[in-house]
Tab-separated table of C-alpha atoms and ligand atoms in Angstrom:
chain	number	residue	atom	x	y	z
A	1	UNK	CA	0.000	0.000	0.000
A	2	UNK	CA	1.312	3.084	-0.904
A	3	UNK	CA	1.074	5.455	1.992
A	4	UNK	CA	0.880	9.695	1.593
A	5	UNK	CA	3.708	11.828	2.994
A	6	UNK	CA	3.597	15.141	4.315
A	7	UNK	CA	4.650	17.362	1.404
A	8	UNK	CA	7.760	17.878	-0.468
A	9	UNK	CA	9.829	20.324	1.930
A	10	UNK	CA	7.875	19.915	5.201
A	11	UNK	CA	10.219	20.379	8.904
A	12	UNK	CA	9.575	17.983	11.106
A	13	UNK	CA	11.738	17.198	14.527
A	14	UNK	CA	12.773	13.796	16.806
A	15	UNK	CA	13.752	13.631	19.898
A	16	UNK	CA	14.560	9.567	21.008
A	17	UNK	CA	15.044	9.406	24.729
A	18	UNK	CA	16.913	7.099	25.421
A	19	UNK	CA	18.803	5.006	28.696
A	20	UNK	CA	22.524	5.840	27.221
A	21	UNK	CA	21.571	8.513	24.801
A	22	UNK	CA	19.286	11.228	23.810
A	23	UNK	CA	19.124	12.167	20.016
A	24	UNK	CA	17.417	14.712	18.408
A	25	UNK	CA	17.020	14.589	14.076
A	26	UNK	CA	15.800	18.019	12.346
A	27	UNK	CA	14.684	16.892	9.033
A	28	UNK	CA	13.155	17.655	5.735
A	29	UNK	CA	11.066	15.878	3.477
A	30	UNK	CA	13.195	15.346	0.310
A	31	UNK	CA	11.134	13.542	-1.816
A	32	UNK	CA	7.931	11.928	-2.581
A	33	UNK	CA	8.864	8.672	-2.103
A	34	UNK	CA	9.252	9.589	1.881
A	35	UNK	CA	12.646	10.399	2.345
A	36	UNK	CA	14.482	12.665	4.658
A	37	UNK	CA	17.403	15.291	4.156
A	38	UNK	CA	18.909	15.957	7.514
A	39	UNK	CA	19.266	19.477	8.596
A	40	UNK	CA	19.838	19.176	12.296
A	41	UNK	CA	21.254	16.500	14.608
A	42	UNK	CA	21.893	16.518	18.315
A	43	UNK	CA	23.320	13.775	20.277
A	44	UNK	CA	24.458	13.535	24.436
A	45	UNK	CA	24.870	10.687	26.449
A	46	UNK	CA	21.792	10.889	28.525
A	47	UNK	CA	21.705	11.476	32.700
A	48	UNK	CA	18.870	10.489	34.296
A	49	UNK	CA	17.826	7.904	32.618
A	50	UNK	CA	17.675	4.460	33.509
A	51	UNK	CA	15.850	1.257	31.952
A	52	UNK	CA	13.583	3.912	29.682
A	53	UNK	CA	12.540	5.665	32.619
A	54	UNK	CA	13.310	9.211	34.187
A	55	UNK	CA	14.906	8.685	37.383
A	56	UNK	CA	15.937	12.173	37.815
A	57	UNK	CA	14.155	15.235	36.461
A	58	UNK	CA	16.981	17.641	36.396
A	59	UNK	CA	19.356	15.957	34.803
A	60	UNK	CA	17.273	14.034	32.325
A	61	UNK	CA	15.742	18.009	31.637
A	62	UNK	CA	19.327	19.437	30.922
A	63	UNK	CA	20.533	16.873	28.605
A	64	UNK	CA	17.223	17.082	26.453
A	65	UNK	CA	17.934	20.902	26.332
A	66	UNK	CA	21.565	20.480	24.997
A	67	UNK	CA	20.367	17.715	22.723
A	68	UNK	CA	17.696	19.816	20.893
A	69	UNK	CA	20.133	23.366	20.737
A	70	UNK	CA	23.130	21.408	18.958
A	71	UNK	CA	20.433	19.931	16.425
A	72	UNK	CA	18.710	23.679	16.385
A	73	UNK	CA	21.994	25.099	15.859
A	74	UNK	CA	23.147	23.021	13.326
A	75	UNK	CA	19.663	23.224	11.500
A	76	UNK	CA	20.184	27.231	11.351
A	77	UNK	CA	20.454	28.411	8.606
A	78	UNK	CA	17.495	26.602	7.154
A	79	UNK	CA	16.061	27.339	10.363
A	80	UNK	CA	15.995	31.223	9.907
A	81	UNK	CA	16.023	31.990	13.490
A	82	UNK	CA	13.026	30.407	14.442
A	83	UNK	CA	13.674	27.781	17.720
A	84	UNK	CA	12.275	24.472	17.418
A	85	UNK	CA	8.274	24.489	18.634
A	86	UNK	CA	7.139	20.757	18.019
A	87	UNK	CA	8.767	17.622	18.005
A	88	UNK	CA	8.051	13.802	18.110
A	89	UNK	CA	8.930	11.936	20.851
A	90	UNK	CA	9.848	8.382	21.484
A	91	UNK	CA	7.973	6.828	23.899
A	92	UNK	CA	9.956	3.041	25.568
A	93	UNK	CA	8.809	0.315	25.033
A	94	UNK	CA	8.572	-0.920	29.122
A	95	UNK	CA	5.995	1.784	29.239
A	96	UNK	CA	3.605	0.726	26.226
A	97	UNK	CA	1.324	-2.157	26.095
A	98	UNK	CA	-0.173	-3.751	23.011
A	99	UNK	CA	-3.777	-4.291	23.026
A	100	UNK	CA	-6.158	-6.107	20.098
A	101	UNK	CA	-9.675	-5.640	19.709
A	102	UNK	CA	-12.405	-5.772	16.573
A	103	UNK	CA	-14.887	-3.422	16.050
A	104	UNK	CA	-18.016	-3.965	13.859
A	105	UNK	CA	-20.214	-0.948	12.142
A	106	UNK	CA	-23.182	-1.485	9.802
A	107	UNK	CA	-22.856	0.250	6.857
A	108	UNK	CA	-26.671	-0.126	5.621
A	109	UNK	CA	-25.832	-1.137	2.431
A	110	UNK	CA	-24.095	2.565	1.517
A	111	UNK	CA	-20.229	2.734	-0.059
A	112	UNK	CA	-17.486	2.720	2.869
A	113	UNK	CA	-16.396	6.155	3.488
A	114	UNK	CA	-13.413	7.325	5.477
A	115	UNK	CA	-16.026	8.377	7.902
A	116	UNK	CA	-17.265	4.555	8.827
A	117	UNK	CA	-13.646	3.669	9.358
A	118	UNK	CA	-13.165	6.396	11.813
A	119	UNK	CA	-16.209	5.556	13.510
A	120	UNK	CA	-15.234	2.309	14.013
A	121	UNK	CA	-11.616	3.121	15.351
A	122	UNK	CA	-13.243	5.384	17.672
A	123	UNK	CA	-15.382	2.728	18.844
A	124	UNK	CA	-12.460	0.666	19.788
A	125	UNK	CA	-10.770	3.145	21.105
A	126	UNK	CA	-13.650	3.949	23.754
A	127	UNK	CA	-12.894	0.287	24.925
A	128	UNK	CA	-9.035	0.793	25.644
A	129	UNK	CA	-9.285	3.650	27.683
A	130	UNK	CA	-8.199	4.069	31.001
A	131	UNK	CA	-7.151	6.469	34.359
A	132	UNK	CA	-3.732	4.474	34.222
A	133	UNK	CA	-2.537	4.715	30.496
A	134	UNK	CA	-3.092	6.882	27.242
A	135	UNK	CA	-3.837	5.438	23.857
A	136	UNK	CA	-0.778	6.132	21.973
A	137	UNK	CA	-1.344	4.218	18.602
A	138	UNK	CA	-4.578	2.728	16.810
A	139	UNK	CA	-3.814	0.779	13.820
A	140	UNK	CA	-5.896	-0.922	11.695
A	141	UNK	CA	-4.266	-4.505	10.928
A	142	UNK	CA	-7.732	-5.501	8.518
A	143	UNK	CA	-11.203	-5.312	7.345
A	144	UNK	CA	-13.983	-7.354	7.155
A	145	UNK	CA	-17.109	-6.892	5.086
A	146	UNK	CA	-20.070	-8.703	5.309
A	147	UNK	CA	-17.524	-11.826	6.412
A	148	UNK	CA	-15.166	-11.201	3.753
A	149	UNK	CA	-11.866	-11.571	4.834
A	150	UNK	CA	-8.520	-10.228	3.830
A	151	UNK	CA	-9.776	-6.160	3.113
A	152	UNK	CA	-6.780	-3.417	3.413
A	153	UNK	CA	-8.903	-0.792	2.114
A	154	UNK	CA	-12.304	-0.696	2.382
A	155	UNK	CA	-13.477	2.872	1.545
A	156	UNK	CA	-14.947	2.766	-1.724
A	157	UNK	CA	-16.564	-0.697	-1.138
A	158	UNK	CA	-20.449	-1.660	-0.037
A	159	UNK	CA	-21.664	-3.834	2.559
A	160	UNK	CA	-24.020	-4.314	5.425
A	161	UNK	CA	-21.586	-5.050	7.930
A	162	UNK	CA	-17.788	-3.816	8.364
A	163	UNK	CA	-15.412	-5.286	11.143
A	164	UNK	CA	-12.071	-3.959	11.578
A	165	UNK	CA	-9.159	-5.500	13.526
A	166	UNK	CA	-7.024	-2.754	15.406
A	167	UNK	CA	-3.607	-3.254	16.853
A	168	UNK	CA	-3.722	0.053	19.749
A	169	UNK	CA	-0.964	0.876	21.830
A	170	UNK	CA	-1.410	2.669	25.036
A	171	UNK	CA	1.221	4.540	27.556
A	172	UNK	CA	1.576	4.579	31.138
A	173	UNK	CA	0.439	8.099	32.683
A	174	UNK	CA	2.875	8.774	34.815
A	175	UNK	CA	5.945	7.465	32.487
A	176	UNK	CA	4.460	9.998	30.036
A	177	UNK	CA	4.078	13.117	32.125
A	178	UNK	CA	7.409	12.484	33.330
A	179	UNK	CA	8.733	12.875	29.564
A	180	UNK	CA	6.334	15.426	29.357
A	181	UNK	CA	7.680	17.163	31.931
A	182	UNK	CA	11.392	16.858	30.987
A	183	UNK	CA	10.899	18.224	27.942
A	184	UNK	CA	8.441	20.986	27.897
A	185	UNK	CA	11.343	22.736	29.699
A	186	UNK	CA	12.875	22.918	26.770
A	187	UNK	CA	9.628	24.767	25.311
A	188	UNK	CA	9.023	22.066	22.903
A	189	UNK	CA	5.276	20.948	22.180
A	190	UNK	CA	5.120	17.212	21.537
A	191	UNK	CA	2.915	16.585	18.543
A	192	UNK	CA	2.994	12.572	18.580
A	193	UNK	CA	4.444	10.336	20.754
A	194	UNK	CA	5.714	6.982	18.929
A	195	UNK	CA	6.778	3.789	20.367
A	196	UNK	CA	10.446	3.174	20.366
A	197	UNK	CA	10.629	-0.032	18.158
A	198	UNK	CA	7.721	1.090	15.832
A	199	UNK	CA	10.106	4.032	15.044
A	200	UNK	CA	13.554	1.714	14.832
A	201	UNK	CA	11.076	-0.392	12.289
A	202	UNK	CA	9.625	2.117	10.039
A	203	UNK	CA	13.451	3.487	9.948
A	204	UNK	CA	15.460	0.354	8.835
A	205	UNK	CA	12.702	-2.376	7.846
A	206	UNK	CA	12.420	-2.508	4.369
A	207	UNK	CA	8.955	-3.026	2.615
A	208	UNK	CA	8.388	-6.498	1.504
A	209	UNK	CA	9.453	-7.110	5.440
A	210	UNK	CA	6.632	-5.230	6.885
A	211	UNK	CA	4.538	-6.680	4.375
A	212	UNK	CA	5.606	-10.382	4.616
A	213	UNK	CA	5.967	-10.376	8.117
A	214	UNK	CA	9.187	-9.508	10.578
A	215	UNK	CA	10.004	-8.935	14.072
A	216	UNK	CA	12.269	-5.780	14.691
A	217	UNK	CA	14.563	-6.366	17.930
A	218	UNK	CA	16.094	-2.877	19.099
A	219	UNK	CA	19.046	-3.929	21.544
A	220	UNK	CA	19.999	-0.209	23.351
A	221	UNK	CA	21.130	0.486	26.529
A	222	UNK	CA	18.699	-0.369	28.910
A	223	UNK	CA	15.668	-1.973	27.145
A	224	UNK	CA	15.306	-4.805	24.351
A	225	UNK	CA	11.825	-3.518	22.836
A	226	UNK	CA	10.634	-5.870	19.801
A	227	UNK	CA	7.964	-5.074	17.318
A	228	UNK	CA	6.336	-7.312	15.274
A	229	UNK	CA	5.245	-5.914	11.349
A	230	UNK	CA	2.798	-7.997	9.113
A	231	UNK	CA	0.582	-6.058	5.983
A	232	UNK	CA	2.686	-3.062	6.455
A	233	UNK	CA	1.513	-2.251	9.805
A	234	UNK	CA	2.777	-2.703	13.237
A	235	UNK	CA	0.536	-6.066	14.941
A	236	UNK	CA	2.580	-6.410	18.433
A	237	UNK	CA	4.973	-4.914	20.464
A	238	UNK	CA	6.600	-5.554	23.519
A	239	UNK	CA	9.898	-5.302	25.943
A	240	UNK	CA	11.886	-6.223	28.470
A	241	UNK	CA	14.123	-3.800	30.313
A	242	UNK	CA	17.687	-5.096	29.695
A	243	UNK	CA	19.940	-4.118	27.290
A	244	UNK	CA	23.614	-3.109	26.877
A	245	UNK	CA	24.473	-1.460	29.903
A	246	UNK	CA	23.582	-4.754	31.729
A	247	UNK	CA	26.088	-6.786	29.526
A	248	UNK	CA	28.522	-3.387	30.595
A	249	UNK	CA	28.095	-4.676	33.935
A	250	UNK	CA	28.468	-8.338	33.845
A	251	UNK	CA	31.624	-7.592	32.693
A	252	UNK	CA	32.562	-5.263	35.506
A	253	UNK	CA	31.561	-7.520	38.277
A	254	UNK	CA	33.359	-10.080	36.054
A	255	UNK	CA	36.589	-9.287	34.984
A	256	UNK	CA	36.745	-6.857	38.799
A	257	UNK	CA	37.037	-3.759	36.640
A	258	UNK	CA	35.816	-0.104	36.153
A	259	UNK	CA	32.502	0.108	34.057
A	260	UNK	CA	34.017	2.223	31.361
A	261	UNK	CA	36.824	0.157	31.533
A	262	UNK	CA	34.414	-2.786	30.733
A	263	UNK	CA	32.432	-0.616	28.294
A	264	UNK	CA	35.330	-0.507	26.141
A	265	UNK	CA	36.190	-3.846	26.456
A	266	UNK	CA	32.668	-4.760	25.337
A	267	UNK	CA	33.225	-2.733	22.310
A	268	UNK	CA	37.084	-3.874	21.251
A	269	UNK	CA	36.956	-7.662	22.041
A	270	UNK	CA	33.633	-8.607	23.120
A	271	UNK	CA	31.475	-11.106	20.842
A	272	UNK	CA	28.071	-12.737	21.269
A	273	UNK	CA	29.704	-15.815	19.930
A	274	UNK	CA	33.197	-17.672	21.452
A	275	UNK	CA	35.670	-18.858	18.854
A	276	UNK	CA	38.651	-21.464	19.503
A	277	UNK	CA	40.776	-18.278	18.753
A	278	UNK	CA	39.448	-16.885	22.263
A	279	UNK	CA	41.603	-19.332	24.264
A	280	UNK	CA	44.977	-18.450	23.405
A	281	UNK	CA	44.090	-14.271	22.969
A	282	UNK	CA	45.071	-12.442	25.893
A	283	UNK	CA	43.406	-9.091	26.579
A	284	UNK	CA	44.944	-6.256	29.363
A	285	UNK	CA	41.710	-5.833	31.812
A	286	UNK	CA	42.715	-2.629	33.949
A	287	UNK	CA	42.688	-3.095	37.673
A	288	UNK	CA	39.110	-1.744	39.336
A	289	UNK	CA	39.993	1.251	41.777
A	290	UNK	CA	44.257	1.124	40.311
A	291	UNK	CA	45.171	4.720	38.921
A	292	UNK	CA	48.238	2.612	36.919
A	293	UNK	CA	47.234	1.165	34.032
A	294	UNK	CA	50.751	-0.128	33.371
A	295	UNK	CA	49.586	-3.188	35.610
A	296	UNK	CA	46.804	-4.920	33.856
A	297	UNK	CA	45.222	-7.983	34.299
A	298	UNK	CA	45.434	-10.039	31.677
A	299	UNK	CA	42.578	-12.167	30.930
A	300	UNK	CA	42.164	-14.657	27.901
A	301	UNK	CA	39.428	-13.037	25.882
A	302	UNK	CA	37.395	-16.651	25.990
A	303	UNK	CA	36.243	-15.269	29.592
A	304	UNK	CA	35.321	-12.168	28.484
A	305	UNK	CA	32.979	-13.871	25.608
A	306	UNK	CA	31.726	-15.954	28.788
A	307	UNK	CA	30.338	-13.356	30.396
A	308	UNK	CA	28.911	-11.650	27.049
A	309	UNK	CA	27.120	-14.684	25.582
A	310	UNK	CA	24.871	-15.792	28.344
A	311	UNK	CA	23.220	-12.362	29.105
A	312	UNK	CA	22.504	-11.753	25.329
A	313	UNK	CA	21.345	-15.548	24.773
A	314	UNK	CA	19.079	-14.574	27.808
A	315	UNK	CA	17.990	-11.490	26.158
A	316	UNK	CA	16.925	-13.119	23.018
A	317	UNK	CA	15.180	-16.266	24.924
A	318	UNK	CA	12.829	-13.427	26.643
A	319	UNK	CA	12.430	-12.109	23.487
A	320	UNK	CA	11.145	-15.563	21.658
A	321	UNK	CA	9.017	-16.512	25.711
A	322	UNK	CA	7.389	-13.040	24.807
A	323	UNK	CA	6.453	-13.764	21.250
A	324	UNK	CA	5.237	-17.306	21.818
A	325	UNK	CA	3.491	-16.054	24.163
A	326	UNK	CA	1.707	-12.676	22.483
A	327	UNK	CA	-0.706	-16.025	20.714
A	328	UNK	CA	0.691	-14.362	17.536
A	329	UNK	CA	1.516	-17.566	16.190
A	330	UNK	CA	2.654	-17.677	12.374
A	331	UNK	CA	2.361	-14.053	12.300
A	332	UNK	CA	5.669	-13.341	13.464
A	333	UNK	CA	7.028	-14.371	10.092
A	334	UNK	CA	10.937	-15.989	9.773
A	335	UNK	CA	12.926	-12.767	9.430
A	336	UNK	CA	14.297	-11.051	12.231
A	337	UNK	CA	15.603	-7.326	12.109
A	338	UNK	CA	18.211	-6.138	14.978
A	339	UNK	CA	18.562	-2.039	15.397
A	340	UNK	CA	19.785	-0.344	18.849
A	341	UNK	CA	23.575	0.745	20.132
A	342	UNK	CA	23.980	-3.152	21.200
A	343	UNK	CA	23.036	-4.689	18.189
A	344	UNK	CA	26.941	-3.970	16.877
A	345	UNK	CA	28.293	-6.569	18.968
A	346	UNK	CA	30.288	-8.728	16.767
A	347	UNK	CA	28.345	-12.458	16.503
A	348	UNK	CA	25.404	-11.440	17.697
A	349	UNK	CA	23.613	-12.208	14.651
A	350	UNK	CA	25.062	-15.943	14.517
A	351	UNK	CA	23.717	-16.284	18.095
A	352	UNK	CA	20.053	-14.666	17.226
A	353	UNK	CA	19.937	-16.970	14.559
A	354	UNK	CA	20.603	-19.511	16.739
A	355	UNK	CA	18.259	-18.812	19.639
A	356	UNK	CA	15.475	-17.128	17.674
A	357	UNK	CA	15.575	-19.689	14.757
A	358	UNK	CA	14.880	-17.393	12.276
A	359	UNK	CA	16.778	-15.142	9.552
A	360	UNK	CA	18.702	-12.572	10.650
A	361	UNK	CA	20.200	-8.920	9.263
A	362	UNK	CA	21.550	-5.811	10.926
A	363	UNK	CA	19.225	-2.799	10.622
A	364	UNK	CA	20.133	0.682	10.228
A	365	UNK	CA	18.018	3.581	9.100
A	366	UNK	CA	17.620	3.548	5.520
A	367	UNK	CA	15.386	6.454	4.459
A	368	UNK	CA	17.671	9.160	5.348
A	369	UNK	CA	20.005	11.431	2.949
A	370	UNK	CA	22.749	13.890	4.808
A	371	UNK	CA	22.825	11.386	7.678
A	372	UNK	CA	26.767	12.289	9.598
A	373	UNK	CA	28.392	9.101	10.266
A	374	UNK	CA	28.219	9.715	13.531
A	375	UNK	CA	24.280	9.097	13.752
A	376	UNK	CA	24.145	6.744	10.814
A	377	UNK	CA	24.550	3.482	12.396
A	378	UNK	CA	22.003	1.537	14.261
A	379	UNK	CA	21.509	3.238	17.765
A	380	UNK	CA	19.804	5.881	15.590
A	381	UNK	CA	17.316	4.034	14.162
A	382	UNK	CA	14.680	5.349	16.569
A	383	UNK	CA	15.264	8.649	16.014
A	384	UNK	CA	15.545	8.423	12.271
A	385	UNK	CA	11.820	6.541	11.908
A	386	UNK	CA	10.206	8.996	14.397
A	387	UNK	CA	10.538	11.414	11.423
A	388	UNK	CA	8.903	8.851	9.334
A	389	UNK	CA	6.109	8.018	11.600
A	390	UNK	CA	5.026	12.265	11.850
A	391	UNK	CA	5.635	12.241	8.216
A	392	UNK	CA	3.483	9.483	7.182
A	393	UNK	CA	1.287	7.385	9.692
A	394	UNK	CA	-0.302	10.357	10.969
A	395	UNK	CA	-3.746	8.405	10.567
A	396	UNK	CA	-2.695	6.564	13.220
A	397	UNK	CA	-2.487	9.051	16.213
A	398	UNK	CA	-5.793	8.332	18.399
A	399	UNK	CA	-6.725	12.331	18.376
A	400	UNK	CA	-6.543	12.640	15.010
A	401	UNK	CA	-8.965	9.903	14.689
A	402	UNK	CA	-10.855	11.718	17.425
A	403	UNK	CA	-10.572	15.657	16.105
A	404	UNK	CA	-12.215	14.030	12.697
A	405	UNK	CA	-15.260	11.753	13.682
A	406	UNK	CA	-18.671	13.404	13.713
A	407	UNK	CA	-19.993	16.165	15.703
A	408	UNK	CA	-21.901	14.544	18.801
A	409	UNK	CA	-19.588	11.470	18.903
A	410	UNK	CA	-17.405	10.515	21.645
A	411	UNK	CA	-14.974	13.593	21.558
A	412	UNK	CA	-16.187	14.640	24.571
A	413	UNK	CA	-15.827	11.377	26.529
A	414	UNK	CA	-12.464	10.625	25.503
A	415	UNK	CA	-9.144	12.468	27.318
A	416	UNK	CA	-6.785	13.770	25.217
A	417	UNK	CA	-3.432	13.425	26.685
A	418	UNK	CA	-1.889	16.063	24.748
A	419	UNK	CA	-4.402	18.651	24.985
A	420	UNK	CA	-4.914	18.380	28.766
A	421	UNK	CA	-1.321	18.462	29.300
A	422	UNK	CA	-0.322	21.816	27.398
B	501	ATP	N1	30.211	-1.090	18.917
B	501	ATP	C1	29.446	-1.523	19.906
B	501	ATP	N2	29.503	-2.810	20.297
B	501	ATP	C2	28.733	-3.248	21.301
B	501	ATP	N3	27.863	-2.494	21.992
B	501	ATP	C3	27.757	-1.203	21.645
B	501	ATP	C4	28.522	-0.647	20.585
B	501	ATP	N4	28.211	0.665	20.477
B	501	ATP	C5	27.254	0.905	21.417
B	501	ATP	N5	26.999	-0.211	22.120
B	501	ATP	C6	26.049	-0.344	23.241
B	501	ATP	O1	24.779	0.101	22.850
B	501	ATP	C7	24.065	0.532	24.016
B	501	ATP	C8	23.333	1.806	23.700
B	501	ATP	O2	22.443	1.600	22.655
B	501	ATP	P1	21.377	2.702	22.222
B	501	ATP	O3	22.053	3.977	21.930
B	501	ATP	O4	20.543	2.106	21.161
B	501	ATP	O5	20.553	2.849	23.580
B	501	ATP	P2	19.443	3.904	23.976
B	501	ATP	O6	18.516	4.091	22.849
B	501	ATP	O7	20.068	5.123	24.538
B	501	ATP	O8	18.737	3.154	25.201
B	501	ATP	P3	17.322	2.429	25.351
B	501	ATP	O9	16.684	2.362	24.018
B	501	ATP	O10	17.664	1.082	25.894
B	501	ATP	O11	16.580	3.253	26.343
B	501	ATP	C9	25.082	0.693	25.118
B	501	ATP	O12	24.899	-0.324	26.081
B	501	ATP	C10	26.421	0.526	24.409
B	501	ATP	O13	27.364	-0.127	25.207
B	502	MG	MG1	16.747	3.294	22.209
């Protein structure tokens, strides 16, 4: 399905909060084939942050602000002056929950108007909501008219009876006035909130994947979040909060070293997988608490796989518990796409192969031109499909659904996160 874009030239900002690192992407529709020229970019490593969720307001506050002025700054000359107003915001996956649900309309008999499918999004959308969490996504995953299965697009068709299946994703409250919170310090408006691994998809999947069916598996700092695409549309998505910074700290407790010592360790020699060359490889482990470095440890590299293996193989087993257990069955197709900071540790495709038994590539975001090196790779594959998502699944955002249904419908009845909070 061919899907509309905002228009040729349009700004539109992301700002991915995330556990190790906040990013924020200024970009520019290039084309009409939904590609972005990148005016802006911002990156920090992020402070008060932990597992995708604010642990300290100050410091998570600050970091957002330097974030958005280095992208502002670099976006200004196109820019003209004007600061950054609105921006789309990730929101983790440990604070989003999947929920499916039909809804049926009769049509009478009349052709299938945009209208009717509204109507019965809003309907389902009644049924989701809560005091706890806001409705963050509503996607329609597939029609049904009059029993006939299989519809993408009904509007245009007649029937009696229309059902619609709808994937919606809600948000904790209080994880998302927290973010709120952080960030309208920085006198930004968020316009849509998006879920991490949605984004990571939309940036790096490519489309015969979300149309045959794959499961994106973002590895960052402190959450795994997995999404699972089918018909071009997001069906499932889930997480679990452990990620990189908990391999980071196997390795510390380990190997009795610093964690940035064992941060770069992780990054030079570590490996998902252990080879026979592992044995006889010596690597210097600095001494935890020891200003002299001349003095290192040295450690055969085979224990520093042995401490990297097990927590990712445990990573991906939750990961294949959770989607055995989401009843999605076949759905989940046999391709597997990895994005986040963590995914770039050597073997870890051999050993998601392995535990996921299915086919697996490296993601990275794709549908970006102007992209520094820097931000190219695949811990910015959040970022880069937030742009994406405001560009071009705007139908999706519950008060949009909301703003355009009928006069007298359930507008009133419904909270709007976003309005009430600004
Ligand atoms: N070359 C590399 N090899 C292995 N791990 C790496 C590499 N580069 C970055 N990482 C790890 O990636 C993790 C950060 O990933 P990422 O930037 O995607 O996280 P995040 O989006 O900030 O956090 P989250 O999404 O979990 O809230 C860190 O744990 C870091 O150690
Ligand atoms: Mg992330």
């Amino acid at each position: 399905m061919k899907r509309k874009h905002k228009p040729k030239g349009s700004l539109l900002a992301a700002l991915d909060i995330g556990s190790s690192k906040i990013a924020c992407f200024i970009g520019r529709v290039a084309d009409d084939e939904g590609t972005f020229e990148v005016l802006g970019v911002g990156h920090h490593a992020s402070r008060g942050i932990k597992n995708g969720t604010i642990v300290d307001m100050e410091q998570a506050e600050i970091v957002i602000r330097q974030t958005v002025h280095a992208a502002e700054n670099m976006a200004a000359g196109v820019m003209k002056g004007y600061p950054l107003r609105e921006v789309v915001v990730n929101l983790p996956g440990v604070h989003a929950m999947s929920h499916a649900h039909t809804a049926d309309i009769q049509v009478a008999g009349h052709e299938i108007t945009g209208n009717d499918v509204r109507r019965a999004l809003a309907k389902a959308q009644e049924q989701v909501v809560s005091d706890e969490y806001e409705l963050i996504h509503t996607i329609p995953m597939g029609y049904r008219i009059d029993g006939h299965e299989g519809i993408r697009e009904p509007r245009g068709m007649y029937g009696q009876h229309m059902s619609v299946d709808i994937h919606m994703v809600t948000g904790d409250i209080g994880a998302l006035r927290n973010m709120a919170t952080a960030i309208g310090r920085s006198h930004l408006d968020i316009t849509a909130l998006c879920v991490s691994t949605y984004a990571s998809g939309l940036a790096s999947l490519v489309e015969d994947e979300m149309d045959l069916g794959c499961t994106v598996i973002d590895i960052g700092g402190g959450v795994t979040s997995f999404a699972v695409f089918q018909g071009g549309v997001m069906i499932y998505s889930d997480a679990i909060p452990v990620g990189g910074q908990h391999i980071t700290g196997d390795i510390a407790r380990g190997l009795t070293t610093a964690l940035q010592d064992a941060e770069r360790l992780k990054i030079l020699y570590g490996s998902a997988m252990a080879s026979h060359m592992d044995e006889s490889e010596l690597i210097d482990v600095p001494r935890l608490g020891e200003d002299d470095h001349h003095a290192p440890n040295h450690v055969p590299r085979s224990l520093l796989v042995g401490i990297i293996q097990p927590r990712i193989e445990e990573i991906f087993e939750m990961v294949r518990a959770r989607l055995h257990d989401s009843g999605l069955g076949n759905a989940v197709g046999r391709r597997v796409v990895l994005t986040g900071g963590a995914s770039q540790i050597a073997g870890i495709r051999d050993l998601a192969q392995h535990v996921l038994d299915k086919q697996v590539r490296l993601g990275k975001p794709i549908r970006l031109t102007g992209l520094p090196d820097a931000v190219s790779g695949p811990a910015f594959a959040t970022a880069a499909g937030l742009l994406t998502y405001i560009s071009e699944r705007g139908d999706e955002m519950p008060a949009e659904i909301m703003a355009q249904v009928e006069p007298g419908s359930l507008l009133g009845r419904i909270k709007y996160w976003f309005r009430e909070n600004w």
